[in-house]
PDB file of C-alpha atoms in Angstrom:
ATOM      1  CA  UNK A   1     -79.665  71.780-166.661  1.00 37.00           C
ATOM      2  CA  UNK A   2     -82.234  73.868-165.381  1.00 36.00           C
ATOM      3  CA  UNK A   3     -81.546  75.812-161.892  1.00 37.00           C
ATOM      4  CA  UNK A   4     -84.653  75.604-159.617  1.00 37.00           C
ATOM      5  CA  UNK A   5     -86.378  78.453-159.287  1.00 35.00           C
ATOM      6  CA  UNK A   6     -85.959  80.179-155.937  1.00 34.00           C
ATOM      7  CA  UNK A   7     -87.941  83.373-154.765  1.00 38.00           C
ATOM      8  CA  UNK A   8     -86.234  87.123-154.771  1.00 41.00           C
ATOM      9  CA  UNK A   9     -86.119  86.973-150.885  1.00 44.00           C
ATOM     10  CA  UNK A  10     -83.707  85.421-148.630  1.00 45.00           C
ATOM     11  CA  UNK A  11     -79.892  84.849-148.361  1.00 44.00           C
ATOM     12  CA  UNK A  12     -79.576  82.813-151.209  1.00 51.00           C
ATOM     13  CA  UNK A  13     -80.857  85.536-153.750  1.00 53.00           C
ATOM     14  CA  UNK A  14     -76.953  86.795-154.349  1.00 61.00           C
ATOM     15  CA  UNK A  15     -75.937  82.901-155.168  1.00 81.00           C
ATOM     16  CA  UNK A  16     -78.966  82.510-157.680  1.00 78.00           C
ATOM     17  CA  UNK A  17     -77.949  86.013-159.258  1.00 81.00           C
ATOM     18  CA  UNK A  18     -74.442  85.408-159.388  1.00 87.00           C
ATOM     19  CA  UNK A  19     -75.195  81.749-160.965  1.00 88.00           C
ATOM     20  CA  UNK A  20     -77.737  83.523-163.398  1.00 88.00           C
ATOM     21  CA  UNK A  21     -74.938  85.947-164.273  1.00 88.00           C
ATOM     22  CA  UNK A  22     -71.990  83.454-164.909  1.00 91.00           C
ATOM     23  CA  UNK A  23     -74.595  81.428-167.231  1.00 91.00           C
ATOM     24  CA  UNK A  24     -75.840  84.253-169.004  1.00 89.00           C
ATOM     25  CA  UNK A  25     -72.410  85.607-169.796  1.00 89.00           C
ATOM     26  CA  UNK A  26     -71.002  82.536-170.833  1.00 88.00           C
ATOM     27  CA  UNK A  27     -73.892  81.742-173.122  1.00 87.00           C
ATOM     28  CA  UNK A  28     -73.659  85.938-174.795  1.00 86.00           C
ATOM     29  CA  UNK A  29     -70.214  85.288-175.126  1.00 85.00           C
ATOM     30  CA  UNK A  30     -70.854  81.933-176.951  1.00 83.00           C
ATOM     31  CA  UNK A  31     -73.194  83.344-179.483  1.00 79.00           C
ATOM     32  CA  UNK A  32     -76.120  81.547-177.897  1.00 82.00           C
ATOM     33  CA  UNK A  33     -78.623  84.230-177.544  1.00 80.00           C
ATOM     34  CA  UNK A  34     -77.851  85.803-181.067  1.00 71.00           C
ATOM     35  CA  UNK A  35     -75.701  88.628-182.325  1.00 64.00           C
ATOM     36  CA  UNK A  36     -78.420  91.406-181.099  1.00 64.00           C
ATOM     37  CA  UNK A  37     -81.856  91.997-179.983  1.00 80.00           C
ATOM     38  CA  UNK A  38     -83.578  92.846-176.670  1.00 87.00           C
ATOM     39  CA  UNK A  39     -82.986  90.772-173.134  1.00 87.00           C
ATOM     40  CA  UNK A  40     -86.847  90.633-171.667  1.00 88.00           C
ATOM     41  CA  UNK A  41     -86.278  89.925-167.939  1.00 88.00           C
ATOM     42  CA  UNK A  42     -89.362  87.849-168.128  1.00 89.00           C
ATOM     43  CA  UNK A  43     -87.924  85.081-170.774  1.00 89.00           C
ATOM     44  CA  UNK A  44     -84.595  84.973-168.925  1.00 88.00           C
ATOM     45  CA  UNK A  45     -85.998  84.284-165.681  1.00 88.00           C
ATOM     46  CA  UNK A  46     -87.961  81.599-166.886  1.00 89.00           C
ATOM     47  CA  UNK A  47     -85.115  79.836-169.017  1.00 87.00           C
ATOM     48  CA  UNK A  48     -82.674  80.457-166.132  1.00 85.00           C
ATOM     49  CA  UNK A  49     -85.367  79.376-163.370  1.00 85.00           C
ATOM     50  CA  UNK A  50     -84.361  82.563-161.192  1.00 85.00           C
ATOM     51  CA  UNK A  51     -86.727  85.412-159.965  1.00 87.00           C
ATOM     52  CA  UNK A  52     -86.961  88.878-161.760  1.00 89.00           C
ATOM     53  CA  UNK A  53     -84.834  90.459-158.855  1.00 89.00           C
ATOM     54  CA  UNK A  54     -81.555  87.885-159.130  1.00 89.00           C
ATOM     55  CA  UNK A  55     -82.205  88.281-163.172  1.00 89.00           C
ATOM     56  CA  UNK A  56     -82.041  92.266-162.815  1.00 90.00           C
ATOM     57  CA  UNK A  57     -78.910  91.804-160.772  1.00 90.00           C
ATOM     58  CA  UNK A  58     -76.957  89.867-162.957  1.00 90.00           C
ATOM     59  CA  UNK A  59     -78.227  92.051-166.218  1.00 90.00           C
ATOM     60  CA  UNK A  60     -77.020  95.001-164.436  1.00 90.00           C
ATOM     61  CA  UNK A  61     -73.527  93.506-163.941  1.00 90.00           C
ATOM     62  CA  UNK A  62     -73.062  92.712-167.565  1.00 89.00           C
ATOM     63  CA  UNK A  63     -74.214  95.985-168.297  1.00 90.00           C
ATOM     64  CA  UNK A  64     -71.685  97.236-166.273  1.00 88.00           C
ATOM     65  CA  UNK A  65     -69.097  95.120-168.081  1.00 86.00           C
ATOM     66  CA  UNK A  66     -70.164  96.664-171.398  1.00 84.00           C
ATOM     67  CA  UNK A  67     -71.472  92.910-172.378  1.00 86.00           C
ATOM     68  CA  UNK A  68     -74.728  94.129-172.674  1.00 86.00           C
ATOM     69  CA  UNK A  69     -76.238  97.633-173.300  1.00 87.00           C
ATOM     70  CA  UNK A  70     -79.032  99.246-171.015  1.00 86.00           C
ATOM     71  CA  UNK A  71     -81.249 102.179-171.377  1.00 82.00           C
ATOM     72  CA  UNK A  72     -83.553 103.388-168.813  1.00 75.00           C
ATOM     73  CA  UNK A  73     -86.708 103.653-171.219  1.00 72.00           C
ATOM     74  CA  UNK A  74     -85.723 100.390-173.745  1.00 77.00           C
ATOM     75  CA  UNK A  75     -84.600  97.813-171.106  1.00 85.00           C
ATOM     76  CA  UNK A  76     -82.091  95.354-171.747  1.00 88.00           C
ATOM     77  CA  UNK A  77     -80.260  94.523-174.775  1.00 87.00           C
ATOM     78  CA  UNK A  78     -77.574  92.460-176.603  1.00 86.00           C
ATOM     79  CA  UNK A  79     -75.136  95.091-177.907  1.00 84.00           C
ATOM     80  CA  UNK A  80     -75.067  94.917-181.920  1.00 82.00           C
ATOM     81  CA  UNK A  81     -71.659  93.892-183.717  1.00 80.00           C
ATOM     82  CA  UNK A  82     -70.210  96.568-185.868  1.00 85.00           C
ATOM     83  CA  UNK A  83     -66.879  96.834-187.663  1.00 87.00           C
ATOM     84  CA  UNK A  84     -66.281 100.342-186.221  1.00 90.00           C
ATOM     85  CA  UNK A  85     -66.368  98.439-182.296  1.00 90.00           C
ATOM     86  CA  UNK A  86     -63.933  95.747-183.228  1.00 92.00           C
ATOM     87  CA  UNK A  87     -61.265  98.063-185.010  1.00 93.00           C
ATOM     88  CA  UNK A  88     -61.869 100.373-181.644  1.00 95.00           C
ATOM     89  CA  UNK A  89     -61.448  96.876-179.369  1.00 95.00           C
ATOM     90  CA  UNK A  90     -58.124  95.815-181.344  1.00 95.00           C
ATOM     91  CA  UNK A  91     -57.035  99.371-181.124  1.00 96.00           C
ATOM     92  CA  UNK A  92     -56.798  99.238-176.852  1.00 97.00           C
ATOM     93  CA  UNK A  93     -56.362  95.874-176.943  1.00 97.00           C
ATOM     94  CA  UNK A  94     -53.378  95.987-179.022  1.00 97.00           C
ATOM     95  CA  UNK A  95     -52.547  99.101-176.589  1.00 97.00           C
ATOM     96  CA  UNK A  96     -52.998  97.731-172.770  1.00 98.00           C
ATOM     97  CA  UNK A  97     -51.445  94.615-174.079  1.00 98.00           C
ATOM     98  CA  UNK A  98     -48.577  96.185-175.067  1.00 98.00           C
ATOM     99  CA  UNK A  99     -47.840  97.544-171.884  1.00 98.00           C
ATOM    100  CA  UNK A 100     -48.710  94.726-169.974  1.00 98.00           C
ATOM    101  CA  UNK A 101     -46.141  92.527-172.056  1.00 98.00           C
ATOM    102  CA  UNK A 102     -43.559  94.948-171.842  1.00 98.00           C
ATOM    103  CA  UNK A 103     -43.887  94.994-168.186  1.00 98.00           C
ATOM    104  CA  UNK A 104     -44.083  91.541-167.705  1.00 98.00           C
ATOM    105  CA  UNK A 105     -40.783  90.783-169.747  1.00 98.00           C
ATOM    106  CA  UNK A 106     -38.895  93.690-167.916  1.00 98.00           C
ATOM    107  CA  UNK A 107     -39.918  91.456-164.822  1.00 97.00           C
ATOM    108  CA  UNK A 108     -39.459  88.058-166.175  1.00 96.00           C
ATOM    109  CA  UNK A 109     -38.325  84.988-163.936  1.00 97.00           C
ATOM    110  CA  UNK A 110     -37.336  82.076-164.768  1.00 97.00           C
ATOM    111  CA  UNK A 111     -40.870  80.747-163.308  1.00 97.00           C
ATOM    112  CA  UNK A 112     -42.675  83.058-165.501  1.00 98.00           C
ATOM    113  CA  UNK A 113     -40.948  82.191-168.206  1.00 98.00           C
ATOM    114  CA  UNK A 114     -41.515  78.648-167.567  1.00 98.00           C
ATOM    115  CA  UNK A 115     -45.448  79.085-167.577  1.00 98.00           C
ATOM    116  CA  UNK A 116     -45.271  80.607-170.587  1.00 98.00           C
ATOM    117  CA  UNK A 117     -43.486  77.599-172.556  1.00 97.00           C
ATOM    118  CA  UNK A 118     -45.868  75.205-170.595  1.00 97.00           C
ATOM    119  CA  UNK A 119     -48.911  77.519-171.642  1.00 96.00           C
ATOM    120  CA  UNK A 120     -47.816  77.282-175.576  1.00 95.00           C
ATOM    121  CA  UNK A 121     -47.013  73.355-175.507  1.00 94.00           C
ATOM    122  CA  UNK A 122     -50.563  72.632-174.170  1.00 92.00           C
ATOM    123  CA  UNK A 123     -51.901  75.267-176.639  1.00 90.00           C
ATOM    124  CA  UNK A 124     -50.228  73.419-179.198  1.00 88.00           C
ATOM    125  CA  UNK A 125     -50.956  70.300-178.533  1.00 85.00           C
ATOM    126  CA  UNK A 126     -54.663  70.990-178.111  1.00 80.00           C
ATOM    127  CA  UNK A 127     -54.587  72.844-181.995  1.00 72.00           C
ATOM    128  CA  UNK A 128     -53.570  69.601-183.768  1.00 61.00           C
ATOM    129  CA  UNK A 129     -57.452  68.608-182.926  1.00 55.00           C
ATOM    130  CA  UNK A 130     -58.969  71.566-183.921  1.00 52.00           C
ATOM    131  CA  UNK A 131     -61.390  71.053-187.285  1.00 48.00           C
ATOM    132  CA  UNK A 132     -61.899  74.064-189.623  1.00 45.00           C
ATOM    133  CA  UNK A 133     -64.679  76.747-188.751  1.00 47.00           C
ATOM    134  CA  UNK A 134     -65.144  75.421-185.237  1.00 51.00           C
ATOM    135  CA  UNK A 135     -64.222  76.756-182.129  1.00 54.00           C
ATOM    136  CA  UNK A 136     -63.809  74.212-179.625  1.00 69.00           C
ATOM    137  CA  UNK A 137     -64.356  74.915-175.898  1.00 73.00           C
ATOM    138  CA  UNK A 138     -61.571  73.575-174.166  1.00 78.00           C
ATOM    139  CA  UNK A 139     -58.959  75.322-176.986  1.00 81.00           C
ATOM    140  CA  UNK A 140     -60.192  78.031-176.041  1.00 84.00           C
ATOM    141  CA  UNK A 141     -59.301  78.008-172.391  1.00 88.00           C
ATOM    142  CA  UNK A 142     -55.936  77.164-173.161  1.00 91.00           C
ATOM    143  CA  UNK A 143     -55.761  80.517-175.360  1.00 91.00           C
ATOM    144  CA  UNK A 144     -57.075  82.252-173.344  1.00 92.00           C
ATOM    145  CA  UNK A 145     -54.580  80.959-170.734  1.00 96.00           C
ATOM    146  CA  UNK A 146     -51.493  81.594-172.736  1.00 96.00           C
ATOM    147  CA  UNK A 147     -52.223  84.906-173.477  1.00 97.00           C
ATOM    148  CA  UNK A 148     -53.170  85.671-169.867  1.00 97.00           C
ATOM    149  CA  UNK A 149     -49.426  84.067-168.419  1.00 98.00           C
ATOM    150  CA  UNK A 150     -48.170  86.564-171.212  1.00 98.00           C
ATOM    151  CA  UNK A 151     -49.622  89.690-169.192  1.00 98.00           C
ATOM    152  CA  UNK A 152     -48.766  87.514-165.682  1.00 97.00           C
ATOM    153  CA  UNK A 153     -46.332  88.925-164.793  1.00 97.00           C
ATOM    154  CA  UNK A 154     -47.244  92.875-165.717  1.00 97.00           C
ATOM    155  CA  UNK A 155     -47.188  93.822-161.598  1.00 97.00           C
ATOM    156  CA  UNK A 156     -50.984  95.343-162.401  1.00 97.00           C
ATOM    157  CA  UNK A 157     -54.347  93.461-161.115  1.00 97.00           C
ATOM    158  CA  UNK A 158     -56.085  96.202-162.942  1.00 97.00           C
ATOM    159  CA  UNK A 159     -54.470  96.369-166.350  1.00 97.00           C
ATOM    160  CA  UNK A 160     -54.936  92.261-166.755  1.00 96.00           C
ATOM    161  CA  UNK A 161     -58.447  92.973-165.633  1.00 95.00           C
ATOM    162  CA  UNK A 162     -59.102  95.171-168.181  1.00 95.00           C
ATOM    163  CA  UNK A 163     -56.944  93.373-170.706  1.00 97.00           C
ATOM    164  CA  UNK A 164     -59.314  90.390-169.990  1.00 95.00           C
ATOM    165  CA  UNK A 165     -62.294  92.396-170.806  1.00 93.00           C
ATOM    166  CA  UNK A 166     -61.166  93.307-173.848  1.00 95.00           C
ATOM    167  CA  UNK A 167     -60.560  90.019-174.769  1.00 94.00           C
ATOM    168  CA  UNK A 168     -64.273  89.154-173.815  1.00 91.00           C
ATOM    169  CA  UNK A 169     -65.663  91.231-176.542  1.00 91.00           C
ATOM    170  CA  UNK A 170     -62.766  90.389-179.137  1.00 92.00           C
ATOM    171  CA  UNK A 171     -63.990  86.349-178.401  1.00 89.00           C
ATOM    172  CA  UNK A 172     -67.741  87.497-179.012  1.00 87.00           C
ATOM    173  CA  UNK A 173     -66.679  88.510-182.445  1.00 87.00           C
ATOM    174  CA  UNK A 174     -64.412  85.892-183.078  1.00 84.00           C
ATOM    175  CA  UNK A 175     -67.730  83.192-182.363  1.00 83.00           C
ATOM    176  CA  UNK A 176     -69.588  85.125-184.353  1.00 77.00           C
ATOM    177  CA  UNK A 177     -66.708  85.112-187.199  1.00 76.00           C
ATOM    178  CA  UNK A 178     -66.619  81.543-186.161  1.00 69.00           C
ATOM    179  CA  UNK A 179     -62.682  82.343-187.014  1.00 56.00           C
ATOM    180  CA  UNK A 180     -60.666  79.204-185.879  1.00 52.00           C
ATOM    181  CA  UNK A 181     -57.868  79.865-183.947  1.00 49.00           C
ATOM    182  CA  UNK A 182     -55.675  77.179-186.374  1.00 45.00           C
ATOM    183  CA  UNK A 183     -57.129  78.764-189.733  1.00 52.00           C
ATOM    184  CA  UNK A 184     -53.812  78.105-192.070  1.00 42.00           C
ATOM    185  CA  UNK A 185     -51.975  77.356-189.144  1.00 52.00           C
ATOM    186  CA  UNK A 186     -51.588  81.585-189.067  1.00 58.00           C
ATOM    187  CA  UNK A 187     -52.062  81.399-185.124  1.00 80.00           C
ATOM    188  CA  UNK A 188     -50.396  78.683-184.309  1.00 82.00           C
ATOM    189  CA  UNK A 189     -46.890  80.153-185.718  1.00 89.00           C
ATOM    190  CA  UNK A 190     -47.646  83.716-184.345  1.00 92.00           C
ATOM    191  CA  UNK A 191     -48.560  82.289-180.682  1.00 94.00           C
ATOM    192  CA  UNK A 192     -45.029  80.373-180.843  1.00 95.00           C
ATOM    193  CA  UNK A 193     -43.391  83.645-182.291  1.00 96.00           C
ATOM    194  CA  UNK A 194     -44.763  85.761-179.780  1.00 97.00           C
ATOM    195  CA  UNK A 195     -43.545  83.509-176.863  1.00 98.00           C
ATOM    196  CA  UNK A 196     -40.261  82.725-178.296  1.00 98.00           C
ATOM    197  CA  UNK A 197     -39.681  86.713-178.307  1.00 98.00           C
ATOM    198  CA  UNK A 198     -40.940  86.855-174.594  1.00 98.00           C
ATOM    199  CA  UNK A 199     -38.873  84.653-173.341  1.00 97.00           C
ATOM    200  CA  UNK A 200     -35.802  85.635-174.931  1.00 97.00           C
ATOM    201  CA  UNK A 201     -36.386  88.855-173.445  1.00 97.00           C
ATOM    202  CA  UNK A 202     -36.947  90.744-176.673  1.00 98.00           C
ATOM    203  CA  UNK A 203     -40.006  93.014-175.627  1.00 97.00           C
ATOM    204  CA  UNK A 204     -40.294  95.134-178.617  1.00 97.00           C
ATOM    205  CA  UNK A 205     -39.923  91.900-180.644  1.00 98.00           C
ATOM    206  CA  UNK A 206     -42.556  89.940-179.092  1.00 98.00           C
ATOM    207  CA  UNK A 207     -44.614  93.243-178.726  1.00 98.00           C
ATOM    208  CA  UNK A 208     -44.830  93.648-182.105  1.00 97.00           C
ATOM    209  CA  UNK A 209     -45.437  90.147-182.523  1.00 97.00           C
ATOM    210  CA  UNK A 210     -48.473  90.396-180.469  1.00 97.00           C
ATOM    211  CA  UNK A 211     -50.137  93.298-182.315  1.00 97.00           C
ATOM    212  CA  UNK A 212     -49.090  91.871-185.597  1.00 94.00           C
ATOM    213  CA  UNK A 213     -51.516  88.352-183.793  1.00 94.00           C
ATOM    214  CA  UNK A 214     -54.302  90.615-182.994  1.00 94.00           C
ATOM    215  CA  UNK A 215     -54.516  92.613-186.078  1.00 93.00           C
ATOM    216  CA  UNK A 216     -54.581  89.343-188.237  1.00 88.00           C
ATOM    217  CA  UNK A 217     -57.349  88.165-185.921  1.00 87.00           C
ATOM    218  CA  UNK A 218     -59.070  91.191-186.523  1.00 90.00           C
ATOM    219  CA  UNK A 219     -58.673  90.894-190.299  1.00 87.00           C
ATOM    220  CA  UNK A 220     -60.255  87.115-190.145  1.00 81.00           C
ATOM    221  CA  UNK A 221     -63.396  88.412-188.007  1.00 83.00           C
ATOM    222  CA  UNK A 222     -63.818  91.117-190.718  1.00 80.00           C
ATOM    223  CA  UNK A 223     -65.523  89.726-193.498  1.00 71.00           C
ATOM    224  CA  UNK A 224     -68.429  88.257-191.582  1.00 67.00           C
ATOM    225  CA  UNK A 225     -68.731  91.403-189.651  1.00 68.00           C
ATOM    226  CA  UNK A 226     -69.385  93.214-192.734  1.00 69.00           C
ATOM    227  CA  UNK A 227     -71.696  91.264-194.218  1.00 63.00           C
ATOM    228  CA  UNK A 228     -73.683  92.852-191.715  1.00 57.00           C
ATOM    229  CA  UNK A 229     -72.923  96.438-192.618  1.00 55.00           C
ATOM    230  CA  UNK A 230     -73.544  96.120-196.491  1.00 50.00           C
ATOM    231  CA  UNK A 231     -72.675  99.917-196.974  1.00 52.00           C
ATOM    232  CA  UNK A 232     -69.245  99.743-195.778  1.00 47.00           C
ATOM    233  CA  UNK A 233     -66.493  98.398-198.302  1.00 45.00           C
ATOM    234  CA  UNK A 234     -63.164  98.507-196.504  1.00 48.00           C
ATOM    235  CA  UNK A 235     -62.001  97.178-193.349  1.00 42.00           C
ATOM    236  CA  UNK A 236     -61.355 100.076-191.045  1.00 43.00           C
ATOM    237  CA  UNK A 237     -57.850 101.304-190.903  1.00 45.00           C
ATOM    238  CA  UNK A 238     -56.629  99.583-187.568  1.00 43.00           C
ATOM    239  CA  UNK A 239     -56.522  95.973-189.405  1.00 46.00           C
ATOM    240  CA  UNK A 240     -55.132  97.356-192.555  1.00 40.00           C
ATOM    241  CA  UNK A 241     -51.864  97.246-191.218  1.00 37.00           C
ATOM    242  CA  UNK A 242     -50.903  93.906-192.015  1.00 39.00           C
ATOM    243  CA  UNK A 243     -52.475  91.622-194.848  1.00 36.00           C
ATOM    244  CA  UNK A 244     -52.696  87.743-194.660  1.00 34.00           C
ATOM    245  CA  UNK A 245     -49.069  87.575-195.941  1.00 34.00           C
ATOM    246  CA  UNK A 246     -47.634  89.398-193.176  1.00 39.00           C
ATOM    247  CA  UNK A 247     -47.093  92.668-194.868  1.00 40.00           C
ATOM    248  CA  UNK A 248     -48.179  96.359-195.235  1.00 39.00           C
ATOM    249  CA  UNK A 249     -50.792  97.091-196.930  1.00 33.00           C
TER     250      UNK A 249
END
């Protein structure tokens, strides 16, 4: 679908920015535009059908989301992978997360606790479809929605905001990795794990379950990652922690 193209004046300049900014994301999050490389406001506007001013607008807000880098001289840019960022993402991820879960099972209700064994039977459900090396769209709403009714209940509009953009860049790597969220059926035991703990009200349990998730993740996404740094031989230290067996390595 191709939005028409509307001029940089009027009232409808924010709507055109902010629909030029939800399509963009989506489509650097999806691995559309490539893994790196420079964002020429000239190409975007014309295969978004916006003006240059609604295209600045929404590059400046993903900029400002760290989805995109931008320097004053160079313009524009799709932020390279490297395995350095990804053991730094897991790192805070596994960090904020941890917090958030803690506080959201020191606040559990019976509600919460509710939405969380809805979120995993529709996860669930939706993994029994899922084919090897894919990553299919509507999956990965639903894990992205149990893992935000984990942090639900964490009393802090800011810490699942910035949980959630954390998760952002982990899913850019994880398309680029295309790692499957069913590969061995790893995730699909550590998901129920993790909720089982929750729920039961064991948060250094299901805590540990969590991190124990994301560093696995991590490990998956590493491979392909380095492939693309050919002078680094070992996975940085952060997904070390755990092998594919479960244990310390």
């Amino acid at each position: 679908m191709v939005i028409k193209r509307i001029g940089d004046e009027g009232p409808a300049r924010s709507t055109l920015a902010s629909s030029v900014y939800c399509r963009l994301r989506e489509d650097l999050l999806e691995g559309q535009l490539g893994a790196k490389g420079k964002l020429r406001v000239g190409w975007i506007a014309s295969h978004y059908g916006a003006g240059a001013t609604p295209v600045r607008e929404a590059l400046n807000r993903l900029a400002s989301e760290g989805l995109i880098s931008h320097h004053d001289q160079r313009g524009f840019a799709i932020k390279p992978v490297s395995t350095a960022e990804l053991e730094e993402l897991t790192r805070t991820r596994c960090w904020l997360e941890a917090i958030a879960l803690q506080n959201s099972i020191a606040a559990r209700t019976f509600a919460w606790e509710e939405h969380v064994v809805l979120a995993l039977h529709r996860l669930e459900r939706a993994s029994r479809g899922e084919m090897a090396g894919t990553l299919n769209a509507d999956f990965e709403k639903l894990h992205r929605q149990f893992h935000r009714t984990l942090l639900s209940g964490c009393g802090s509009a800011w810490l699942a905001r910035f949980c959630d953009q954390l998760a952002d860049q982990v899913y850019r790597y994880r398309v680029i990795a295309k790692d499957n969220a069913n590969e061995h059926g790893l995730c699909l035991n550590e998901h129920r794990l993790i909720a089982e703990l929750a729920v039961d009200g064991n948060a250094s349990g299901a805590i540990e379950a969590l991190i124990h998730h994301y560093e696995l993740s991590a490990a998956r996404c590493m491979e392909r990652v380095l492939q693309r740094e050919p002078s680094r031989s070992n996975p940085p230290e952060c997904v070390r922690v755990h092998n594919a067996a479960g244990q310390s390595a």
